[in-house]
Amino acid sequence: MAKLDDEKGAAVAPGHPPANGYLLVPGGEPPGKLSAEPQNGPKAGCLTLNGVSRDSLEAAAESLGRPQTPLAPEEETQTRLLPTGPGEETPGAEGSRVPQTALSARRFVVLLIFSLYSLVNAFQWIQYSIISNVFEGFYGVSSLHIDWLSMVYMLAYVPLIFPATWLLDTRGLRLTALLGSGLNCLGAWIKCASVQQHLFWVTMLGQCLCSVAQVFILGLPSRIASVWFGPKEVSTACATAVLGNQLGTAVGFLLPPVLVPNTQNNTDLLACNISTMFYGTASIATFLCLLTVIAFKEKPQYPPSQAQAVLQKSPPAEYSYKKSIRNLFKNIPFVLLLITYGIITGAFYSVSTLLNQMILTYYKGEEINAGRIGLTLVVAGMVGSILCGLWLDHTKTYKQTTLTVYILSFFGMVIFTFTLDLGYIMVVFVTGGVLGFFMTGYLPVGFEFAVEITYPESEGTSSGLLNAAAQIFGILFTLAQGKLTSDYGPRAGNIFLCIWMFLGILLTALIKSDLKRHNINIGIANGDIKAVPVEDSPTDQESKTMMMSKQSESAI
């Protein structure tokens, strides 16, 4: 592909932007052979001289000496880049076809349905712990029993992530979504049967099913974004899908205390209130499950991007889940991202879990404000997620954004640590909001960066492994920080997290930014492509034209 003067009517192969002053040829190929194939899939298109096929090279060479009437840019697009009818493909070199890409309006419905049932799942995770004293009194159990209702979400994820991602990769997006929504609905209805004081085991059973449903939910945001959304909106879509889960946590902080006030002296009224919350949750979960069955599709009719088109044309028989896992763990940049993502997200889980204990150490009797500070962390994080997604779609600066957000999260953690004991609760609101903005805003950034550096491996597998690392680090950090907080105070526990986050910054700086998916979408389909200088000055135009003509004839 050469950069020619406008008089020659230069055209560009679909998806391959011109290079200023360079002729792109595959590495190791002679200059006369101007074709390129994607690294990780079948041909999505070939680079040919001036965007024409070999069969017409001779006629093009003969016409080089005659005056040409250049086409307008719009005509070039119509004649060379766009299919002539619905579902058709654009001819490329050597008879190859560039697949049509199109955006489906259904993508917004799919994203909305997923975000909503993810919200309900996150709400069910937090609905017990936020009013733990109420459930302790109702069921007559210890606080540890109530804590297990939340901890089961973390513990279930780690052993189940591999079968869940295997199912996603081998059976598809729709079945995985149906399992997530269906188990979430079933668990909610089982809880409705537990509104008696001796049936704590029933409510635990329902919560266990909801925790299994979470395994089929947390890994889907990046997969849904890649399968349904175009290159310019994929990161925002991923952030929106993550937002649903965060919003569910926020609702879980607010709604249960309103629906189930502490009326320990009136057990019948308390049971009625709990029943109202459980039946309301189950009804909404059922409605969303039905919507998933009706409206959630496996994929759109046409792929939304060239990267997806390449993946969809790969023969299914070539896919191996075990090989995919091995490839991911052999990918050094991904392994580094796995560790750094686990550190920052695990730190956030630990801070969220122990926030009440930290606040009450310095601000006695401020239980309500402790919950509001937790809500501030989540809401600020929701804003951060959306803004980070929009920024990634606009700039595609994954490595720089990841490192910047990580550094700002570290400074936010340091500021939060050393202002916690100042005696001003409003300062904690502000520093907590800043901390949540960056730490939670990192979630979609990590997901999308992982997809970029692991393409064409499954988005669900990479996201699932990131979430598993987050759960493992979250459990370890919670135990360690909790011990330090109880023995030496909140500052010691927070400094412990600061040290780990600083290590995460150093590891993030070592990650090699190889944006494989983005390169496919913009047309850099072969990592061996190299640049060969091409003179563009008027004095060299004649020699350049003759050189290209000879190359064309020799290729024929």
Coordinates of C-alpha atoms in Angstrom, one line a residue:
M1 CA 0.0 0.0 0.0
A2 CA 1.7 3.2 -1.2
K3 CA 1.0 6.8 -0.5
L4 CA 0.4 8.2 -4.0
D5 CA -0.4 11.7 -5.2
D6 CA -4.0 12.7 -5.4
E7 CA -3.8 12.8 -9.3
K8 CA -3.4 9.0 -9.2
G9 CA -6.7 8.4 -7.4
A10 CA -5.1 6.5 -4.5
A11 CA -7.4 4.1 -2.7
V12 CA -6.9 2.3 0.6
A13 CA -7.8 -1.3 1.3
P14 CA -10.7 -1.6 3.7
G15 CA -9.7 -1.0 7.3
H16 CA -6.1 -0.1 6.4
P17 CA -5.4 3.6 6.8
P18 CA -2.6 5.1 4.6
A19 CA 0.9 5.4 6.0
N20 CA 2.5 8.8 5.5
G21 CA 5.4 8.4 3.1
Y22 CA 5.7 4.6 3.6
L23 CA 5.0 1.5 1.6
L24 CA 3.8 -1.3 4.0
V25 CA 4.9 -4.8 3.0
P26 CA 4.9 -8.0 5.0
G27 CA 8.1 -8.8 6.8
G28 CA 10.2 -11.2 4.8
E29 CA 8.3 -10.7 1.6
P30 CA 9.7 -9.1 -1.6
P31 CA 8.4 -5.6 -2.3
G32 CA 6.3 -6.8 -5.2
K33 CA 4.2 -9.0 -3.1
L34 CA 1.8 -6.6 -1.3
S35 CA -0.5 -8.7 0.7
A36 CA -1.0 -9.2 4.4
E37 CA -3.0 -11.6 6.5
P38 CA -4.3 -11.3 10.1
Q39 CA -2.1 -12.9 12.7
N40 CA -4.7 -14.8 14.5
G41 CA -7.3 -15.8 12.0
P42 CA -8.3 -16.3 8.4
K43 CA -8.0 -13.6 5.8
A44 CA -9.9 -10.5 6.6
G45 CA -8.5 -8.7 3.6
C46 CA -5.3 -8.2 1.6
L47 CA -3.2 -5.1 0.9
T48 CA -2.9 -4.6 -2.8
L49 CA -1.4 -2.0 -5.0
N50 CA -3.7 1.0 -5.0
G51 CA -6.5 -1.3 -3.6
V52 CA -7.0 -3.3 -6.8
S53 CA -6.7 -7.0 -7.5
R54 CA -3.9 -8.8 -9.4
D55 CA -6.2 -9.3 -12.4
S56 CA -6.4 -5.6 -13.0
L57 CA -2.8 -4.7 -12.3
E58 CA -1.8 -4.9 -15.9
A59 CA -4.6 -2.6 -17.0
A60 CA -3.7 -0.2 -14.2
A61 CA 0.0 -0.2 -15.3
E62 CA -1.0 0.6 -18.9
S63 CA -3.1 3.5 -17.8
L64 CA -0.5 5.1 -15.5
G65 CA 0.7 7.3 -18.3
R66 CA -2.7 8.7 -19.2
P67 CA -4.5 11.5 -17.4
Q68 CA -6.8 10.2 -14.6
T69 CA -9.9 11.7 -13.2
P70 CA -9.7 11.3 -9.4
L71 CA -12.8 10.1 -7.6
A72 CA -14.2 12.1 -4.8
P73 CA -13.6 10.6 -1.3
E74 CA -17.2 9.7 -1.0
E75 CA -17.1 7.8 -4.4
E76 CA -14.0 6.0 -3.4
T77 CA -15.8 4.8 -0.2
Q78 CA -18.8 3.7 -2.2
T79 CA -16.9 1.8 -4.9
R80 CA -14.1 0.2 -3.0
L81 CA -15.1 -0.1 0.7
L82 CA -18.8 -0.8 1.1
P83 CA -20.8 -3.9 0.2
T84 CA -23.3 -3.4 -2.6
G85 CA -26.1 -5.0 -0.7
P86 CA -27.1 -6.3 2.8
G87 CA -25.0 -9.2 4.0
E88 CA -22.6 -9.0 1.1
E89 CA -18.9 -8.7 1.4
T90 CA -16.4 -6.3 -0.1
P91 CA -14.1 -7.9 -2.7
G92 CA -10.4 -7.9 -1.8
A93 CA -7.2 -9.0 -3.4
E94 CA -6.9 -12.6 -4.8
G95 CA -10.6 -13.1 -4.5
S96 CA -10.6 -12.6 -0.7
R97 CA -13.5 -11.0 1.0
V98 CA -13.5 -8.3 3.7
P99 CA -16.4 -9.2 6.0
Q100 CA -19.2 -6.6 6.5
T101 CA -19.4 -5.1 9.9
A102 CA -22.5 -3.5 11.3
L103 CA -23.8 -2.3 14.6
S104 CA -27.1 -3.8 15.8
A105 CA -29.7 -1.8 17.7
R106 CA -30.3 -4.9 19.9
R107 CA -26.9 -4.3 21.5
F108 CA -28.4 -1.7 23.9
V109 CA -31.1 -4.1 25.0
V110 CA -28.6 -6.9 25.7
L111 CA -26.4 -4.5 27.7
L112 CA -29.4 -3.2 29.7
I113 CA -30.7 -6.6 30.6
F114 CA -27.3 -7.8 31.7
S115 CA -26.7 -4.7 33.7
L116 CA -30.0 -5.0 35.5
Y117 CA -29.7 -8.7 36.5
S118 CA -26.1 -8.0 37.6
L119 CA -27.5 -5.2 39.7
V120 CA -30.0 -7.6 41.4
N121 CA -27.2 -10.1 42.1
A122 CA -25.0 -7.5 43.7
F123 CA -27.9 -6.2 45.8
Q124 CA -28.5 -9.8 47.1
W125 CA -24.8 -10.0 48.1
I126 CA -24.9 -6.9 50.4
Q127 CA -28.5 -7.1 51.6
Y128 CA -27.6 -9.1 54.7
S129 CA -24.4 -7.4 55.9
I130 CA -25.7 -3.9 55.8
I131 CA -28.3 -4.8 58.4
S132 CA -26.4 -7.7 60.1
N133 CA -27.7 -6.9 63.6
V134 CA -31.3 -7.3 62.4
F135 CA -30.7 -10.7 60.8
E136 CA -28.6 -11.8 63.8
G137 CA -31.6 -11.1 66.1
F138 CA -34.2 -12.6 63.8
Y139 CA -32.4 -15.9 63.1
G140 CA -30.7 -16.1 66.5
V141 CA -27.2 -16.6 65.0
S142 CA -23.8 -15.0 65.5
S143 CA -22.3 -12.3 63.4
L144 CA -20.0 -14.8 61.9
H145 CA -22.9 -16.6 60.4
I146 CA -24.2 -13.4 58.8
D147 CA -20.7 -12.6 57.5
W148 CA -20.7 -16.0 55.8
L149 CA -23.7 -14.9 53.8
S150 CA -21.5 -12.3 52.1
M151 CA -18.2 -14.2 52.1
V152 CA -19.7 -17.1 50.3
Y153 CA -19.8 -14.9 47.2
M154 CA -16.0 -14.6 47.3
L155 CA -15.3 -18.2 48.2
A156 CA -17.6 -19.6 45.5
Y157 CA -16.0 -17.7 42.7
V158 CA -12.5 -19.1 42.9
P159 CA -13.2 -22.8 42.4
L160 CA -16.1 -22.3 39.9
I161 CA -14.4 -19.8 37.6
F162 CA -12.8 -22.4 35.4
P163 CA -15.9 -24.4 34.7
A164 CA -17.8 -21.1 34.2
T165 CA -15.4 -19.7 31.6
W166 CA -15.2 -23.1 29.9
L167 CA -18.9 -23.0 29.5
L168 CA -18.8 -19.5 28.2
D169 CA -16.1 -20.3 25.6
T170 CA -17.6 -23.6 24.5
R171 CA -21.4 -23.1 24.8
G172 CA -21.6 -19.4 24.2
L173 CA -22.8 -16.1 25.7
R174 CA -26.5 -16.8 25.7
L175 CA -26.4 -20.0 27.8
T176 CA -24.0 -18.4 30.3
A177 CA -26.3 -15.4 30.6
L178 CA -29.4 -17.6 31.1
L179 CA -27.6 -19.5 33.9
G180 CA -26.5 -16.4 35.6
S181 CA -30.0 -14.8 35.5
G182 CA -31.8 -18.1 36.2
L183 CA -29.7 -19.1 39.3
N184 CA -30.1 -15.5 40.5
C185 CA -33.9 -15.8 40.2
L186 CA -34.0 -19.3 41.9
G187 CA -31.8 -18.2 44.8
A188 CA -34.1 -15.2 45.4
W189 CA -37.2 -17.4 45.5
I190 CA -35.6 -19.9 47.9
K191 CA -34.9 -17.0 50.3
C192 CA -38.6 -16.2 50.3
A193 CA -39.2 -19.6 51.9
S194 CA -36.7 -18.8 54.7
V195 CA -38.7 -16.1 56.6
Q196 CA -38.9 -18.1 59.8
Q197 CA -36.6 -17.9 62.7
H198 CA -35.4 -21.5 62.5
L199 CA -34.7 -21.5 58.7
F200 CA -31.4 -19.9 58.6
W201 CA -30.0 -22.8 56.5
V202 CA -32.6 -22.1 53.9
T203 CA -31.5 -18.5 53.5
M204 CA -27.9 -19.7 53.3
L205 CA -28.9 -22.1 50.5
G206 CA -30.5 -19.3 48.6
Q207 CA -27.5 -17.1 49.0
C208 CA -25.2 -20.0 47.8
L209 CA -27.2 -20.2 44.6
C210 CA -26.9 -16.5 44.1
S211 CA -23.1 -16.7 44.7
V212 CA -22.9 -19.4 42.0
A213 CA -24.9 -17.1 39.7
Q214 CA -22.3 -14.4 40.3
V215 CA -19.7 -16.6 38.7
F216 CA -21.7 -16.5 35.4
I217 CA -22.1 -12.7 35.7
L218 CA -18.8 -11.0 36.6
G219 CA -16.9 -12.3 33.6
L220 CA -19.4 -11.2 31.0
P221 CA -18.9 -7.3 30.7
S222 CA -15.9 -7.5 28.4
R223 CA -17.4 -10.4 26.4
I224 CA -20.7 -8.6 25.8
A225 CA -18.8 -5.4 24.9
S226 CA -16.6 -7.2 22.3
V227 CA -19.3 -9.3 20.7
W228 CA -22.0 -6.6 20.4
F229 CA -20.2 -3.2 20.3
G230 CA -18.0 -1.4 17.8
P231 CA -14.4 -0.3 18.3
K232 CA -15.4 3.2 19.3
E233 CA -17.8 2.2 22.0
V234 CA -16.5 -1.1 23.3
S235 CA -14.8 0.3 26.4
T236 CA -17.8 2.5 27.3
A237 CA -20.0 -0.6 27.0
C238 CA -17.7 -2.6 29.2
A239 CA -17.8 0.2 31.8
T240 CA -21.6 0.4 31.7
A241 CA -21.9 -3.4 32.2
V242 CA -19.5 -3.1 35.2
L243 CA -21.6 -0.1 36.4
G244 CA -24.7 -2.4 36.9
N245 CA -22.9 -4.4 39.5
Q246 CA -21.6 -1.3 41.3
L247 CA -25.1 0.2 41.2
G248 CA -26.5 -2.9 42.8
T249 CA -24.0 -2.6 45.7
A250 CA -25.1 1.1 46.1
V251 CA -28.8 0.1 46.2
G252 CA -27.8 -2.6 48.7
F253 CA -26.4 0.0 51.0
L254 CA -29.5 2.2 50.8
L255 CA -32.6 0.0 50.5
P256 CA -32.5 -2.8 53.1
P257 CA -32.3 -0.4 56.1
V258 CA -35.4 1.3 54.7
L259 CA -37.4 -1.9 53.9
V260 CA -36.3 -3.7 57.1
P261 CA -36.0 -1.3 60.1
N262 CA -34.8 -2.7 63.4
T263 CA -38.0 -3.9 65.1
Q264 CA -36.6 -6.7 67.3
N265 CA -39.4 -6.2 69.8
N266 CA -42.0 -7.1 67.2
T267 CA -40.9 -10.4 65.5
D268 CA -44.0 -10.6 63.3
L269 CA -43.5 -7.1 61.9
L270 CA -39.8 -7.9 61.3
A271 CA -40.7 -11.1 59.5
C272 CA -43.2 -9.2 57.4
N273 CA -40.6 -6.6 56.4
I274 CA -38.0 -9.2 55.6
S275 CA -40.6 -11.1 53.5
T276 CA -41.4 -7.9 51.6
M277 CA -37.8 -7.4 50.7
F278 CA -37.3 -11.0 49.7
Y279 CA -40.5 -11.2 47.5
G280 CA -39.8 -7.9 45.9
T281 CA -36.2 -9.0 45.0
A282 CA -37.5 -12.4 43.6
S283 CA -40.2 -10.7 41.5
I284 CA -37.7 -8.4 39.9
A285 CA -35.2 -11.2 39.3
T286 CA -38.0 -13.3 37.7
F287 CA -39.0 -10.5 35.3
L288 CA -35.3 -10.0 34.3
C289 CA -34.9 -13.7 33.8
L290 CA -37.8 -13.8 31.4
L291 CA -36.4 -10.8 29.5
T292 CA -33.1 -12.7 29.2
V293 CA -34.8 -15.7 27.7
I294 CA -36.8 -13.5 25.2
A295 CA -34.3 -10.8 24.2
F296 CA -30.8 -11.9 25.0
K297 CA -29.2 -13.3 21.8
E298 CA -25.8 -15.0 21.3
K299 CA -24.4 -12.4 18.8
P300 CA -25.6 -9.9 16.2
Q301 CA -26.2 -10.8 12.6
Y302 CA -23.0 -9.0 11.5
P303 CA -19.9 -8.6 13.6
P304 CA -19.4 -5.1 15.0
S305 CA -15.7 -4.9 14.3
Q306 CA -13.0 -6.5 12.1
A307 CA -11.5 -8.1 15.3
Q308 CA -14.8 -10.0 15.9
A309 CA -15.1 -10.9 12.2
V310 CA -11.7 -12.6 12.3
L311 CA -12.7 -14.5 15.5
Q312 CA -16.1 -15.6 14.1
K313 CA -14.5 -17.0 10.9
S314 CA -12.1 -19.2 12.9
P315 CA -13.2 -22.8 12.8
P316 CA -14.7 -23.9 16.1
A317 CA -12.8 -27.2 16.0
E318 CA -9.6 -25.2 16.4
Y319 CA -10.5 -23.9 19.8
S320 CA -9.1 -25.6 22.9
Y321 CA -10.0 -24.3 26.4
K322 CA -6.9 -25.9 27.9
K323 CA -4.7 -24.3 25.3
S324 CA -6.3 -21.0 25.8
I325 CA -5.6 -21.1 29.5
R326 CA -2.0 -22.1 28.8
N327 CA -1.6 -19.3 26.3
L328 CA -2.9 -16.8 28.9
F329 CA -0.4 -17.9 31.6
K330 CA 2.4 -17.9 29.0
N331 CA 1.5 -14.3 28.2
I332 CA 3.9 -12.3 30.5
P333 CA 2.0 -8.9 30.2
F334 CA -1.2 -10.7 31.1
V335 CA 0.3 -12.4 34.1
L336 CA 1.6 -9.0 35.3
L337 CA -1.8 -7.5 34.8
L338 CA -3.4 -10.4 36.7
I339 CA -1.2 -9.6 39.7
T340 CA -1.7 -5.9 39.6
Y341 CA -5.4 -6.1 39.0
G342 CA -5.7 -8.5 41.9
I343 CA -3.8 -6.1 44.2
I344 CA -5.8 -3.0 43.5
T345 CA -9.2 -4.7 43.4
G346 CA -8.4 -6.8 46.4
A347 CA -7.4 -3.7 48.3
F348 CA -10.7 -2.1 47.4
Y349 CA -12.6 -5.1 48.7
S350 CA -10.6 -5.1 51.9
V351 CA -11.3 -1.3 52.5
S352 CA -15.0 -1.8 51.8
T353 CA -15.2 -4.7 54.2
L354 CA -13.4 -3.1 57.0
L355 CA -14.7 0.5 56.4
N356 CA -17.2 0.3 59.2
Q357 CA -14.6 -0.8 61.7
M358 CA -12.1 1.9 60.6
I359 CA -14.7 4.7 60.8
L360 CA -16.0 3.7 64.2
T361 CA -12.5 3.6 65.7
Y362 CA -12.1 7.3 65.2
Y363 CA -15.8 8.4 65.1
K364 CA -17.9 6.7 67.8
G365 CA -21.6 6.3 67.1
E366 CA -21.3 7.2 63.4
E367 CA -22.7 3.9 62.1
I368 CA -25.0 5.7 59.7
N369 CA -22.3 7.9 58.3
A370 CA -20.0 4.9 57.9
G371 CA -22.6 3.4 55.6
R372 CA -22.9 6.7 53.7
I373 CA -19.2 6.8 53.3
G374 CA -19.3 3.3 51.8
L375 CA -22.1 4.5 49.5
T376 CA -19.9 7.5 48.5
L377 CA -17.1 5.1 47.5
V378 CA -19.4 3.1 45.3
V379 CA -21.2 6.1 43.6
A380 CA -17.8 7.9 42.9
G381 CA -16.5 4.6 41.5
M382 CA -19.5 4.4 39.2
V383 CA -18.7 7.8 37.8
G384 CA -15.0 6.9 37.5
S385 CA -15.9 3.7 35.6
I386 CA -17.9 5.5 33.0
L387 CA -15.4 8.3 32.5
C388 CA -12.5 5.8 32.2
G389 CA -14.5 3.9 29.6
L390 CA -15.2 7.0 27.6
W391 CA -11.6 8.0 27.8
L392 CA -10.4 4.6 26.5
D393 CA -12.8 4.7 23.6
H394 CA -11.6 8.2 22.7
T395 CA -7.8 7.6 23.1
K396 CA -7.1 3.9 23.1
T397 CA -4.3 4.6 25.5
Y398 CA -4.7 1.5 27.6
K399 CA -1.3 1.2 29.2
Q400 CA -1.0 4.9 30.0
T401 CA -4.5 5.0 31.4
T402 CA -4.0 1.9 33.5
L403 CA -0.8 3.2 35.0
T404 CA -2.2 6.7 35.6
V405 CA -5.3 5.4 37.4
Y406 CA -3.1 3.0 39.5
I407 CA -0.9 5.9 40.6
L408 CA -3.8 8.1 41.4
S409 CA -5.4 5.3 43.4
F410 CA -2.2 4.9 45.4
F411 CA -2.1 8.6 46.2
G412 CA -5.8 8.4 47.1
M413 CA -5.1 5.5 49.5
V414 CA -2.2 7.5 51.1
I415 CA -4.4 10.6 51.6
F416 CA -7.2 8.5 53.0
T417 CA -4.9 6.8 55.4
F418 CA -3.4 9.9 56.9
T419 CA -6.5 12.0 57.1
L420 CA -8.8 9.4 58.6
D421 CA -8.0 10.4 62.2
L422 CA -8.2 14.2 61.8
G423 CA -11.6 14.3 63.5
Y424 CA -13.5 15.7 60.6
I425 CA -16.0 13.3 59.2
M426 CA -16.6 15.4 56.0
V427 CA -12.9 15.0 55.2
V428 CA -13.4 11.2 55.2
F429 CA -16.3 11.6 52.8
V430 CA -14.2 13.5 50.4
T431 CA -11.1 11.3 50.6
G432 CA -13.3 8.2 50.5
G433 CA -15.0 9.5 47.3
V434 CA -11.6 10.2 45.7
L435 CA -10.4 6.7 46.6
G436 CA -13.5 5.0 45.2
F437 CA -13.4 7.1 42.0
F438 CA -10.0 5.8 41.0
M439 CA -10.0 2.3 42.5
T440 CA -13.4 1.3 41.1
G441 CA -12.8 3.3 37.9
Y442 CA -9.9 0.9 37.4
L443 CA -12.2 -2.1 36.9
P444 CA -13.2 -1.6 33.3
V445 CA -9.7 -0.3 32.4
G446 CA -8.2 -3.6 33.6
F447 CA -10.8 -5.7 31.8
E448 CA -10.3 -3.9 28.5
F449 CA -6.5 -3.8 28.7
A450 CA -6.6 -7.6 29.3
V451 CA -8.7 -8.2 26.2
E452 CA -6.3 -6.1 24.1
I453 CA -3.1 -7.9 25.2
T454 CA -4.6 -11.4 25.0
Y455 CA -6.6 -11.2 21.8
P456 CA -7.7 -13.5 20.2
E457 CA -8.2 -15.5 23.5
S458 CA -11.6 -15.4 25.0
E459 CA -12.6 -12.2 26.8
G460 CA -14.6 -14.2 29.3
T461 CA -11.6 -16.3 30.3
S462 CA -9.3 -13.3 30.8
S463 CA -11.9 -11.4 32.7
G464 CA -12.7 -14.4 34.8
L465 CA -9.1 -14.9 35.8
L466 CA -8.8 -11.2 36.7
N467 CA -11.9 -11.6 39.0
A468 CA -10.5 -14.7 40.5
A469 CA -7.2 -12.9 41.3
A470 CA -9.3 -10.1 42.9
Q471 CA -11.2 -12.5 45.1
I472 CA -8.0 -14.2 46.3
F473 CA -6.2 -11.0 47.0
G474 CA -9.4 -9.6 48.6
I475 CA -9.6 -12.5 51.1
L476 CA -5.9 -12.3 51.9
F477 CA -5.9 -8.5 52.3
T478 CA -9.1 -8.5 54.4
L479 CA -7.6 -11.1 56.8
A480 CA -4.2 -9.3 57.1
Q481 CA -5.6 -5.8 57.3
G482 CA -8.2 -6.9 59.8
K483 CA -5.5 -8.3 62.0
L484 CA -3.3 -5.2 61.7
T485 CA -6.3 -2.9 62.4
S486 CA -7.4 -4.8 65.5
D487 CA -3.9 -5.0 66.9
Y488 CA -2.3 -1.7 65.8
G489 CA -5.1 0.5 64.5
P490 CA -6.5 1.4 61.1
R491 CA -3.4 3.3 60.0
A492 CA -1.2 0.2 60.2
G493 CA -3.7 -1.8 58.1
N494 CA -4.0 1.0 55.5
I495 CA -0.2 1.4 55.2
F496 CA 0.0 -2.4 54.6
L497 CA -2.3 -1.8 51.5
C498 CA -0.3 1.2 50.4
I499 CA 2.9 -0.9 50.2
W500 CA 1.2 -3.5 48.1
M501 CA -0.3 -0.8 45.8
F502 CA 3.1 0.7 45.3
L503 CA 4.3 -2.7 44.2
G504 CA 1.4 -2.8 41.8
I505 CA 2.5 0.4 40.2
L506 CA 6.0 -1.0 39.6
L507 CA 4.6 -4.1 38.0
T508 CA 2.1 -2.1 35.9
A509 CA 5.0 -0.1 34.5
L510 CA 6.6 -3.4 33.2
I511 CA 3.5 -4.4 31.2
K512 CA 4.2 -4.4 27.5
S513 CA 1.4 -2.6 25.6
D514 CA 0.6 -4.7 22.6
L515 CA -2.9 -3.7 21.5
K516 CA -3.7 -6.8 19.3
R517 CA -7.4 -6.3 19.1
H518 CA -7.1 -2.5 18.3
N519 CA -4.5 -3.3 15.6
I520 CA -6.8 -5.7 13.9
N521 CA -9.6 -3.1 13.9
I522 CA -7.4 -0.4 12.3
G523 CA -6.0 -2.8 9.8
I524 CA -2.6 -3.7 11.1
A525 CA -3.3 -7.3 10.7
N526 CA 0.2 -8.8 10.6
G527 CA 2.8 -8.2 13.3
D528 CA 5.5 -8.8 10.7
I529 CA 4.5 -5.8 8.6
K530 CA 7.4 -3.4 8.2
A531 CA 7.8 0.1 6.7
V532 CA 9.7 0.8 3.5
P533 CA 10.4 4.5 2.7
V534 CA 8.7 5.8 -0.4
E535 CA 9.8 9.1 -1.8
D536 CA 6.9 11.5 -2.4
S537 CA 8.7 14.5 -3.9
P538 CA 7.7 15.7 -7.4
T539 CA 11.2 15.0 -8.7
D540 CA 11.0 11.4 -7.7
Q541 CA 7.4 10.8 -8.7
E542 CA 8.3 9.4 -12.2
S543 CA 10.9 6.9 -10.8
K544 CA 8.4 5.8 -8.1
T545 CA 5.7 5.2 -10.7
M546 CA 8.0 3.2 -12.9
M547 CA 9.2 1.1 -9.9
M548 CA 5.6 0.3 -8.8
S549 CA 4.6 -0.6 -12.4
K550 CA 7.5 -3.0 -12.6
Q551 CA 6.6 -4.5 -9.3
S552 CA 3.0 -5.0 -10.4
E553 CA 4.1 -6.7 -13.6
S554 CA 6.5 -9.0 -11.9
A555 CA 3.8 -9.9 -9.4
I556 CA 1.4 -10.8 -12.2

